[in-house]
Amino acid sequence: MRALLGGASGLVSGFAALAVAELVSVAVRPEASPVTAVGGAAVDRTPPALKDFAVRHFGTEDKAVLQLGIVVVLALFALGVGVLAVRYRRTGSGVALLFGAVGVAAAASRPDARWTDVLPSAVGGVVAGALLYWLAGRARSPFGGRPGAPEAGGRGGAGAGVFDRRGFVVAATAAAAASAGAGALGRHLNADKAAAQAASRADIVLPRPASPARPLPAGVHPQVRGLSAFRTSTKDFYRVDTALAVPRVDASAWRLRLHGKGVRRPVTLTFQDLLGRELVERDITLTCVSNEVGGSYVGTARWLGVRLADVLREAGVRPPSAGGPADQLVARSVDGMTIGSPVETVMDGRDALLAVGMNGEPLPFAHGFPVRMLVPGLYGYVSACKWLTDLELTTFDDFDAYWVRRTWSREAPIKTESRIDTPRPFAGPKAGIVPVAGVAWAQHKGISRVEVRVDGGPWHEARLAAEAGHDTWRQWVWPWQATSGSHTLEVRATDRTGYTQTDRRVGTVPNGATGWHSVVVAVT
């Protein structure tokens, strides 16, 4: 019974710590809550292979899975500490303080740490230790004032045990209820802040582009059931990043600093400064390096922004080919993420953007509001910094960005790839003409040919849809005369440089997956 009461004491104390920390985070920022801080530190220290496994198997829910795992571990820790506390009250309470210490260390270790970030975990740890000390004191002698006293009657006094047990239950219930109230209040206040930030974003009116995107040509999207839309909706656009709590940046207070090697005139820009410049609008396909062969971490959107190369030139920056001393442009996010892009690529004439809009509206918070960077033809981890706040010119020899320090390649042009969207794996189409359709991409090179084969037989050239531009994917369709039985369909693409996809299967680490996408179907 004492162990049971101890475990309950530990769980209530742990719950109280998290709830109070949530309330304190209102005065700091949501990213400072213990679960988020510890989770962020765990992400930073996770081996690339394990991180890639999480993205591959849990997709955009990888962060929720991590946070759930942290809560489960904390609950088990709280149970054990509670059982310890009923035997060794001070020791157990002291160990409970480690809850806060771990959170403090995690919050302080974040790249974007502020001194106030340690407060939620510190206060939560103190609450856990104090509450566990109090509850463990009640749980130590639940049967009449001292261990071993009779439950009712005798020297313990009639009803003494009932009174003490009831007192513990009342105390624990009151503590849990107060904690729930504190946590609910904290969540409510954080939600109110988020709603105000969302309203502020919604009030932004983006100017019309000086250089609008070309209208999509007729026939850019074959009317085939199951084929991806040519332009990916914002709600369906993939999201892969390390932010457990999406930063919500105030556009009116946002600043972008440009500095470093070869910058003759350092620049600081506001959001209004960007909106007042010449804006360009482009359809661009982005691809995540974590996209496996046939994966879904690729999408096309209509982006609005300022040409990054123009901003660099105005600051006096020259590419290495023109004698510039810097070969790497390091972008920093408000959450401390660093992403390094080749200066030569950024300034070679492609539509590298400081993007402020996506699909006709201001960037969503989850996709980098108020400003993100993107460079057509480069994987996101070397080009697509969200929540951008700093641009530094340096060299690859002098600085390794976040993912490079974790064994990924420092330069990563997107590889020519293709995917079968329909029929789906293990589909059961009927014999006869079956449209096989999908997408192929080779950003900044363009797709010139797509081929499909069945059961390892000869390759058949698919019909390409109209091309919207060499920075977007291209859709295709091939009419297959399907016969009954199980069949394997494979696809490969050739880009405009003449390169044809290799059949060699390689994983995503260190610079993107390769191989032919295949699906198995059972024709009836």
Coordinates of C-alpha atoms in Angstrom, one line a residue:
M1 CA 0.0 0.0 0.0
R2 CA 2.8 2.4 0.8
A3 CA 4.4 1.8 -2.6
L4 CA 1.1 2.5 -4.3
L5 CA 0.6 5.7 -2.4
G6 CA 4.2 6.7 -3.1
G7 CA 3.7 6.1 -6.8
A8 CA 0.5 8.2 -6.7
S9 CA 2.5 11.0 -4.9
G10 CA 5.1 10.9 -7.6
L11 CA 2.6 11.1 -10.5
V12 CA 0.7 14.0 -8.9
S13 CA 4.0 15.9 -8.2
G14 CA 5.2 15.3 -11.8
F15 CA 1.9 16.4 -13.2
A16 CA 2.0 19.5 -11.0
A17 CA 5.5 20.4 -12.2
L18 CA 4.4 20.2 -15.9
A19 CA 1.2 22.2 -15.2
V20 CA 3.0 25.0 -13.3
A21 CA 5.8 25.1 -15.9
E22 CA 3.1 25.5 -18.6
L23 CA 1.7 28.5 -16.7
V24 CA 5.1 30.1 -16.2
S25 CA 5.9 29.6 -19.9
V26 CA 3.1 32.1 -20.7
A27 CA 5.4 34.9 -19.3
V28 CA 8.4 33.5 -21.1
R29 CA 7.5 31.7 -24.4
P30 CA 6.0 28.3 -25.3
E31 CA 9.3 27.0 -26.5
A32 CA 10.6 27.2 -22.9
S33 CA 8.2 24.6 -21.5
P34 CA 10.1 21.5 -20.1
V35 CA 8.7 19.0 -22.6
T36 CA 9.5 21.2 -25.5
A37 CA 13.0 22.1 -24.2
V38 CA 13.9 18.6 -23.4
G39 CA 12.5 17.4 -26.7
G40 CA 14.5 20.0 -28.6
A41 CA 17.7 19.0 -26.8
A42 CA 16.9 15.3 -27.6
V43 CA 16.4 16.1 -31.3
D44 CA 19.8 17.9 -31.4
R45 CA 21.5 14.8 -30.0
T46 CA 19.7 12.2 -32.0
P47 CA 21.9 10.2 -34.4
P48 CA 21.0 11.0 -38.1
A49 CA 20.0 7.4 -38.8
L50 CA 17.5 7.4 -35.9
K51 CA 16.1 10.8 -36.8
D52 CA 15.7 9.7 -40.4
F53 CA 13.9 6.6 -39.1
A54 CA 11.4 8.8 -37.2
V55 CA 10.7 11.0 -40.2
R56 CA 10.3 7.9 -42.4
H57 CA 7.9 6.0 -40.1
F58 CA 6.0 8.8 -38.4
G59 CA 6.1 11.5 -41.0
T60 CA 5.0 14.9 -39.8
E61 CA 3.8 13.3 -36.6
D62 CA 7.4 12.6 -35.5
K63 CA 7.3 15.5 -33.1
A64 CA 4.1 14.4 -31.4
V65 CA 5.6 10.9 -31.0
L66 CA 8.7 12.3 -29.4
Q67 CA 6.7 14.5 -27.0
L68 CA 4.5 11.6 -26.0
G69 CA 7.6 9.5 -25.4
I70 CA 9.0 12.2 -23.1
V71 CA 5.8 12.4 -21.1
V72 CA 5.8 8.6 -20.7
V73 CA 9.4 8.6 -19.5
L74 CA 8.6 11.4 -17.1
A75 CA 5.6 9.5 -15.7
L76 CA 7.8 6.4 -15.1
F77 CA 10.4 8.5 -13.5
A78 CA 7.8 10.1 -11.3
L79 CA 6.4 6.7 -10.2
G80 CA 9.8 5.5 -9.2
V81 CA 10.7 8.7 -7.3
G82 CA 7.4 8.6 -5.5
V83 CA 8.0 5.0 -4.3
L84 CA 11.5 6.1 -3.2
A85 CA 10.1 9.1 -1.3
V86 CA 7.8 7.1 1.0
R87 CA 10.9 5.3 2.3
Y88 CA 13.5 8.1 2.0
R89 CA 11.5 11.3 2.0
R90 CA 14.3 13.9 1.6
T91 CA 16.2 11.8 -0.9
G92 CA 13.1 11.3 -3.0
S93 CA 12.2 14.9 -3.0
G94 CA 15.8 15.8 -3.9
V95 CA 15.7 13.5 -6.8
A96 CA 12.4 15.1 -7.9
L97 CA 14.3 18.4 -8.2
L98 CA 16.3 16.7 -11.0
F99 CA 13.2 17.0 -13.1
G100 CA 13.7 20.7 -13.0
A101 CA 17.5 20.5 -13.4
V102 CA 17.2 18.4 -16.6
G103 CA 14.7 20.9 -18.0
V104 CA 16.9 23.9 -17.0
A105 CA 19.9 22.3 -18.6
A106 CA 18.0 21.5 -21.8
A107 CA 16.5 25.0 -22.0
A108 CA 19.9 26.6 -21.5
S109 CA 21.5 24.4 -24.1
R110 CA 19.3 25.4 -27.0
P111 CA 20.9 27.5 -29.7
D112 CA 18.4 30.3 -29.3
A113 CA 18.4 30.2 -25.5
R114 CA 17.4 33.2 -23.4
W115 CA 18.1 33.4 -19.7
T116 CA 14.4 33.4 -19.0
D117 CA 13.9 30.1 -20.7
V118 CA 15.1 28.2 -17.6
L119 CA 12.3 29.6 -15.4
P120 CA 9.5 27.2 -16.3
S121 CA 11.6 24.2 -15.6
A122 CA 13.2 25.6 -12.5
V123 CA 9.8 26.6 -11.0
G124 CA 8.3 23.2 -12.1
G125 CA 11.2 21.4 -10.4
V126 CA 10.8 23.2 -7.1
V127 CA 7.0 22.5 -7.2
A128 CA 7.7 18.8 -7.8
G129 CA 10.2 18.6 -5.0
A130 CA 8.0 20.4 -2.4
L131 CA 4.8 18.7 -3.3
L132 CA 6.4 15.3 -3.2
Y133 CA 7.9 16.0 0.2
W134 CA 4.5 17.0 1.5
L135 CA 2.6 14.0 0.0
A136 CA 5.2 11.5 0.9
G137 CA 5.0 12.6 4.5
R138 CA 1.3 11.7 4.5
A139 CA 1.9 8.5 2.6
R140 CA 4.7 7.2 4.9
S141 CA 2.3 6.5 7.9
P142 CA -1.1 5.9 6.3
F143 CA -2.4 3.6 9.1
G144 CA -2.4 5.7 12.2
G145 CA 0.5 8.1 12.7
R146 CA 3.4 5.7 12.5
P147 CA 4.4 2.7 10.5
G148 CA 2.8 -0.5 11.9
A149 CA 0.0 1.2 13.9
P150 CA -3.3 -0.7 13.7
E151 CA -5.8 0.5 11.1
A152 CA -8.8 0.9 13.6
G153 CA -9.1 0.6 17.3
G154 CA -6.3 -0.4 19.6
R155 CA -3.5 2.0 20.4
G156 CA -3.9 3.8 17.1
G157 CA -7.4 5.0 18.1
A158 CA -10.6 4.0 16.4
G159 CA -10.9 5.4 12.9
A160 CA -7.3 6.9 12.9
G161 CA -6.3 4.9 9.8
V162 CA -9.5 5.9 8.0
F163 CA -8.8 9.6 8.7
D164 CA -5.2 9.5 7.6
R165 CA -5.9 7.6 4.4
R166 CA -8.8 9.9 3.6
G167 CA -6.5 12.9 4.3
F168 CA -3.9 11.7 1.8
V169 CA -6.5 11.2 -0.8
V170 CA -8.0 14.6 -0.2
A171 CA -4.5 16.2 -0.3
A172 CA -3.5 14.4 -3.5
T173 CA -6.8 15.1 -5.2
A174 CA -6.6 18.8 -4.2
A175 CA -3.0 19.0 -5.6
A176 CA -4.0 17.3 -8.8
A177 CA -7.0 19.6 -9.2
A178 CA -5.0 22.7 -8.6
S179 CA -2.4 21.5 -11.0
A180 CA -5.0 20.8 -13.7
G181 CA -6.3 24.3 -13.2
A182 CA -2.8 25.8 -13.5
G183 CA -2.1 23.8 -16.6
A184 CA -5.5 24.7 -18.2
L185 CA -4.9 28.3 -17.5
G186 CA -1.5 28.2 -19.0
R187 CA -2.8 26.5 -22.1
H188 CA -5.6 29.0 -22.4
L189 CA -3.3 32.0 -22.1
N190 CA -0.9 30.5 -24.6
A191 CA -3.8 29.8 -27.0
D192 CA -4.9 33.4 -26.6
K193 CA -1.4 34.7 -27.5
A194 CA -1.4 32.3 -30.5
A195 CA -4.8 33.6 -31.7
A196 CA -3.6 37.2 -31.4
Q197 CA -0.5 36.4 -33.4
A198 CA -2.6 34.6 -36.1
A199 CA -4.9 37.6 -36.3
S200 CA -1.8 39.9 -36.8
R201 CA -0.6 37.6 -39.6
A202 CA -4.1 37.6 -41.2
D203 CA -4.1 41.5 -41.3
I204 CA -1.0 41.5 -43.6
V205 CA -1.8 42.4 -47.2
L206 CA 0.9 41.2 -49.6
P207 CA 1.7 43.6 -52.5
R208 CA 1.1 42.5 -56.1
P209 CA 4.3 41.0 -57.6
A210 CA 6.3 43.2 -59.9
S211 CA 7.2 39.9 -61.8
P212 CA 4.2 37.6 -61.5
A213 CA 4.4 33.9 -62.2
R214 CA 3.6 32.7 -65.7
P215 CA 0.1 31.2 -66.0
L216 CA 0.2 27.4 -65.9
P217 CA 0.1 26.0 -69.4
A218 CA -2.8 24.0 -70.6
G219 CA -2.2 20.3 -70.0
V220 CA 0.1 20.8 -67.0
H221 CA -2.0 18.3 -65.0
P222 CA -3.4 15.2 -66.8
Q223 CA -6.9 14.4 -65.6
V224 CA -6.1 11.0 -64.0
R225 CA -7.7 9.8 -60.8
G226 CA -5.1 9.4 -58.1
L227 CA -2.5 11.8 -59.6
S228 CA -1.2 14.5 -57.3
A229 CA -2.4 18.0 -57.9
F230 CA 0.2 20.0 -59.8
R231 CA 0.2 22.7 -57.1
T232 CA 0.2 21.4 -53.6
S233 CA -2.3 23.0 -51.2
T234 CA -0.7 24.8 -48.2
K235 CA -2.5 22.4 -45.8
D236 CA -1.0 19.4 -47.6
F237 CA 2.5 20.7 -48.1
Y238 CA 5.0 18.6 -46.3
R239 CA 6.7 19.9 -43.1
V240 CA 10.0 18.5 -41.9
D241 CA 12.0 20.5 -39.3
T242 CA 13.3 20.3 -35.8
A243 CA 10.9 22.8 -34.1
L244 CA 8.7 21.1 -31.5
A245 CA 6.9 24.4 -30.9
V246 CA 6.4 26.4 -34.1
P247 CA 7.9 29.8 -33.6
R248 CA 5.4 32.6 -33.9
V249 CA 7.3 35.7 -34.9
D250 CA 5.9 39.2 -34.7
A251 CA 6.4 40.6 -38.2
S252 CA 6.5 44.2 -36.9
A253 CA 9.5 43.4 -34.7
W254 CA 11.2 41.1 -37.2
R255 CA 14.6 42.0 -38.5
L256 CA 17.0 40.3 -41.0
R257 CA 20.7 41.0 -40.6
L258 CA 23.1 40.5 -43.5
H259 CA 26.8 40.5 -42.6
G260 CA 30.1 38.6 -42.9
K261 CA 33.0 38.1 -45.3
G262 CA 32.9 40.2 -48.4
V263 CA 29.9 42.2 -47.2
R264 CA 30.9 45.8 -48.0
R265 CA 27.7 47.3 -46.7
P266 CA 26.0 45.3 -43.8
V267 CA 22.3 45.4 -44.1
T268 CA 19.4 45.2 -41.6
L269 CA 16.0 44.8 -43.2
T270 CA 12.5 44.9 -41.7
F271 CA 9.4 43.1 -43.0
Q272 CA 8.1 46.3 -44.4
D273 CA 11.4 46.8 -46.2
L274 CA 11.0 43.5 -48.0
L275 CA 7.4 44.2 -48.9
G276 CA 8.5 47.6 -50.3
R277 CA 11.0 46.0 -52.7
E278 CA 10.4 44.4 -56.1
L279 CA 8.6 41.1 -55.4
V280 CA 8.7 38.2 -57.7
E281 CA 6.2 35.3 -57.9
R282 CA 7.3 31.8 -58.9
D283 CA 6.1 28.2 -59.0
I284 CA 8.8 26.1 -57.3
T285 CA 9.0 22.5 -56.2
L286 CA 10.7 21.9 -52.9
T287 CA 12.1 18.5 -51.9
C288 CA 13.3 17.3 -48.5
V289 CA 16.5 15.3 -48.3
S290 CA 14.6 12.8 -46.1
N291 CA 12.4 11.9 -49.0
E292 CA 12.8 8.2 -49.8
V293 CA 12.3 6.9 -53.3
G294 CA 8.6 7.2 -54.0
G295 CA 8.2 9.4 -50.8
S296 CA 5.8 12.3 -50.2
Y297 CA 8.2 14.9 -48.9
V298 CA 8.1 16.9 -52.2
G299 CA 5.6 19.5 -53.2
T300 CA 5.0 22.5 -55.5
A301 CA 3.7 25.9 -54.3
R302 CA 3.5 29.4 -55.7
W303 CA 6.0 31.5 -53.8
L304 CA 6.2 35.3 -53.5
G305 CA 9.4 37.0 -52.4
V306 CA 12.5 39.1 -53.0
R307 CA 15.4 37.8 -55.1
L308 CA 18.1 36.9 -52.6
A309 CA 20.9 37.6 -55.1
D310 CA 19.7 41.3 -55.5
V311 CA 20.0 41.8 -51.7
L312 CA 23.4 40.3 -51.6
R313 CA 24.7 42.4 -54.5
E314 CA 23.4 45.6 -52.9
A315 CA 25.5 44.7 -49.9
G316 CA 28.5 44.4 -52.1
V317 CA 28.7 40.6 -52.1
R318 CA 30.4 38.8 -55.0
P319 CA 30.3 35.1 -55.7
P320 CA 33.6 33.1 -55.6
S321 CA 33.7 33.1 -59.4
A322 CA 33.9 36.9 -59.3
G323 CA 36.5 37.0 -56.6
G324 CA 34.3 37.0 -53.5
P325 CA 35.9 35.7 -50.3
A326 CA 32.9 33.8 -49.1
D327 CA 31.6 30.5 -50.6
Q328 CA 28.9 29.7 -48.0
L329 CA 25.8 31.7 -47.0
V330 CA 24.7 30.7 -43.5
A331 CA 21.1 31.3 -42.8
R332 CA 20.0 31.4 -39.1
S333 CA 16.5 30.8 -37.8
V334 CA 14.9 32.4 -34.7
D335 CA 15.1 28.9 -33.1
G336 CA 18.9 28.6 -33.7
M337 CA 18.8 26.4 -36.8
T338 CA 21.7 27.0 -39.2
I339 CA 21.5 26.1 -42.9
G340 CA 24.5 26.7 -45.3
S341 CA 24.0 27.3 -49.0
P342 CA 26.7 27.8 -51.7
V343 CA 27.1 31.5 -52.5
E344 CA 27.8 30.6 -56.2
T345 CA 24.5 28.7 -56.5
V346 CA 22.5 31.4 -54.8
M347 CA 23.9 34.1 -57.1
D348 CA 23.9 32.1 -60.4
G349 CA 20.7 33.6 -61.7
R350 CA 18.1 31.1 -60.4
D351 CA 15.1 32.4 -58.4
A352 CA 16.6 32.0 -54.9
L353 CA 14.1 33.9 -52.8
L354 CA 13.5 35.5 -49.4
A355 CA 9.9 34.3 -49.5
V356 CA 7.1 36.2 -47.8
G357 CA 4.1 34.5 -49.4
M358 CA 2.9 30.9 -50.2
N359 CA 0.0 30.1 -52.5
G360 CA -1.4 33.6 -52.4
E361 CA -1.2 34.4 -48.7
P362 CA 1.4 35.3 -46.1
L363 CA 3.6 32.3 -45.1
P364 CA 1.9 30.1 -42.5
F365 CA 3.6 30.0 -39.2
A366 CA 4.5 26.3 -39.8
H367 CA 6.2 27.2 -43.0
G368 CA 8.4 30.0 -41.8
F369 CA 6.4 33.2 -41.2
P370 CA 7.3 36.0 -41.7
V371 CA 10.2 35.2 -44.0
R372 CA 11.9 32.0 -45.2
M373 CA 14.6 31.3 -47.7
L374 CA 14.4 28.9 -50.6
V375 CA 16.8 28.0 -53.5
P376 CA 15.4 26.0 -56.4
G377 CA 17.5 22.9 -57.1
L378 CA 18.9 22.4 -53.6
Y379 CA 17.5 20.1 -50.9
G380 CA 15.8 22.0 -48.0
Y381 CA 18.5 21.2 -45.4
V382 CA 21.0 23.3 -47.4
S383 CA 18.6 26.1 -48.6
A384 CA 15.2 26.4 -47.1
C385 CA 15.7 28.1 -43.7
K386 CA 12.4 28.9 -42.1
W387 CA 11.8 31.8 -39.6
L388 CA 14.8 33.5 -41.1
T389 CA 16.6 36.2 -39.0
D390 CA 20.3 36.3 -40.0
L391 CA 22.4 35.8 -43.1
E392 CA 26.2 35.5 -42.7
L393 CA 28.7 35.2 -45.5
T394 CA 31.5 32.8 -44.5
T395 CA 33.3 29.7 -45.9
F396 CA 32.6 26.0 -45.8
D397 CA 36.0 25.5 -44.2
D398 CA 35.2 27.9 -41.4
F399 CA 31.7 26.8 -40.4
D400 CA 29.6 23.6 -40.4
A401 CA 25.9 24.2 -40.4
Y402 CA 23.5 22.1 -38.2
W403 CA 23.0 19.1 -40.4
V404 CA 26.6 19.0 -41.7
R405 CA 27.7 18.6 -38.1
R406 CA 25.4 15.5 -38.0
T407 CA 27.2 13.7 -41.0
W408 CA 25.0 15.1 -43.9
S409 CA 26.8 16.5 -46.9
R410 CA 27.6 20.2 -46.9
E411 CA 26.4 20.6 -50.5
A412 CA 23.3 18.8 -51.8
P413 CA 21.7 19.5 -55.2
I414 CA 18.4 17.7 -55.7
K415 CA 18.7 14.4 -57.4
T416 CA 16.6 13.5 -60.5
E417 CA 13.8 11.4 -59.3
S418 CA 10.3 10.1 -60.3
R419 CA 7.3 8.6 -58.5
I420 CA 4.3 6.5 -59.5
D421 CA 1.2 8.0 -57.9
T422 CA -1.4 5.7 -59.5
P423 CA -2.1 2.8 -59.4
R424 CA -1.3 2.6 -55.7
P425 CA 0.8 -0.3 -54.2
F426 CA -1.3 -3.5 -54.0
A427 CA -4.1 -1.9 -55.9
G428 CA -6.4 -4.3 -57.8
P429 CA -7.2 -2.6 -61.2
K430 CA -9.2 -4.5 -63.8
A431 CA -7.6 -5.9 -66.9
G432 CA -7.5 -3.5 -69.8
I433 CA -6.2 0.0 -70.3
V434 CA -4.9 1.2 -66.9
P435 CA -3.4 4.7 -66.7
V436 CA -0.1 4.7 -64.9
A437 CA 0.7 8.2 -63.8
G438 CA 2.9 10.2 -61.5
V439 CA 5.5 13.0 -61.1
A440 CA 9.2 13.5 -61.9
W441 CA 11.5 16.3 -60.7
A442 CA 14.9 17.6 -61.4
Q443 CA 14.7 21.2 -60.2
H444 CA 16.7 23.8 -62.2
K445 CA 17.4 21.2 -64.8
G446 CA 14.0 20.1 -66.0
I447 CA 12.6 16.7 -67.1
S448 CA 12.9 15.6 -70.7
R449 CA 11.7 11.9 -70.5
V450 CA 9.9 9.5 -68.3
E451 CA 9.8 5.7 -68.9
V452 CA 7.8 2.9 -67.4
R453 CA 8.3 -0.8 -67.5
V454 CA 6.4 -3.9 -66.4
D455 CA 7.9 -6.9 -64.7
G456 CA 11.4 -6.0 -65.8
G457 CA 10.5 -5.9 -69.5
P458 CA 11.3 -3.2 -72.0
W459 CA 10.9 0.5 -71.2
H460 CA 8.0 2.4 -72.6
E461 CA 8.1 6.2 -72.9
A462 CA 5.3 8.0 -71.0
R463 CA 3.5 11.0 -72.2
L464 CA 4.8 14.1 -70.5
A465 CA 2.4 16.8 -69.3
A466 CA 3.1 20.4 -70.3
E467 CA 6.1 21.9 -68.5
A468 CA 5.4 24.8 -66.2
G469 CA 9.1 25.6 -65.7
H470 CA 12.4 23.9 -65.0
D471 CA 12.1 24.6 -61.3
T472 CA 8.9 22.5 -60.9
W473 CA 8.1 18.9 -61.1
R474 CA 6.6 17.5 -64.3
Q475 CA 3.6 15.1 -64.4
W476 CA 3.3 12.1 -66.8
V477 CA 1.0 9.3 -67.8
W478 CA 1.4 6.0 -69.6
P479 CA -1.6 3.9 -70.8
W480 CA -0.8 0.3 -69.8
Q481 CA -2.6 -2.7 -71.4
A482 CA -2.9 -4.6 -68.2
T483 CA -3.4 -8.4 -68.1
S484 CA -4.6 -10.5 -65.1
G485 CA -2.1 -11.4 -62.4
S486 CA 0.5 -9.8 -60.2
H487 CA 2.7 -7.2 -61.8
T488 CA 5.6 -4.9 -60.8
L489 CA 5.7 -1.4 -62.3
E490 CA 8.9 0.7 -62.3
V491 CA 9.6 4.2 -63.4
R492 CA 12.7 6.2 -64.2
A493 CA 13.2 9.8 -65.4
T494 CA 15.8 11.6 -67.6
D495 CA 16.6 15.2 -67.0
R496 CA 17.6 17.9 -69.6
T497 CA 21.3 17.3 -69.0
G498 CA 20.8 13.8 -70.4
Y499 CA 21.2 12.1 -67.0
T500 CA 18.9 9.1 -66.4
Q501 CA 18.1 7.9 -62.9
T502 CA 20.2 5.1 -61.6
D503 CA 18.6 1.9 -60.4
R504 CA 21.0 1.7 -57.4
R505 CA 19.0 2.0 -54.2
V506 CA 20.7 4.4 -51.7
G507 CA 19.2 5.7 -48.5
T508 CA 18.6 9.4 -47.7
V509 CA 21.9 9.9 -45.7
P510 CA 24.1 11.8 -46.5
N511 CA 22.7 13.7 -49.5
G512 CA 19.5 12.1 -50.8
A513 CA 18.0 8.8 -51.9
T514 CA 18.4 7.2 -55.3
G515 CA 16.7 4.3 -57.1
W516 CA 13.7 3.5 -59.2
H517 CA 10.3 3.7 -57.6
S518 CA 8.2 0.6 -58.1
V519 CA 4.7 -0.6 -57.1
V520 CA 3.2 -4.1 -57.1
V521 CA -0.4 -4.5 -58.3
A522 CA -2.8 -7.4 -58.7
V523 CA -4.8 -7.0 -61.9
T524 CA -8.2 -8.8 -61.8

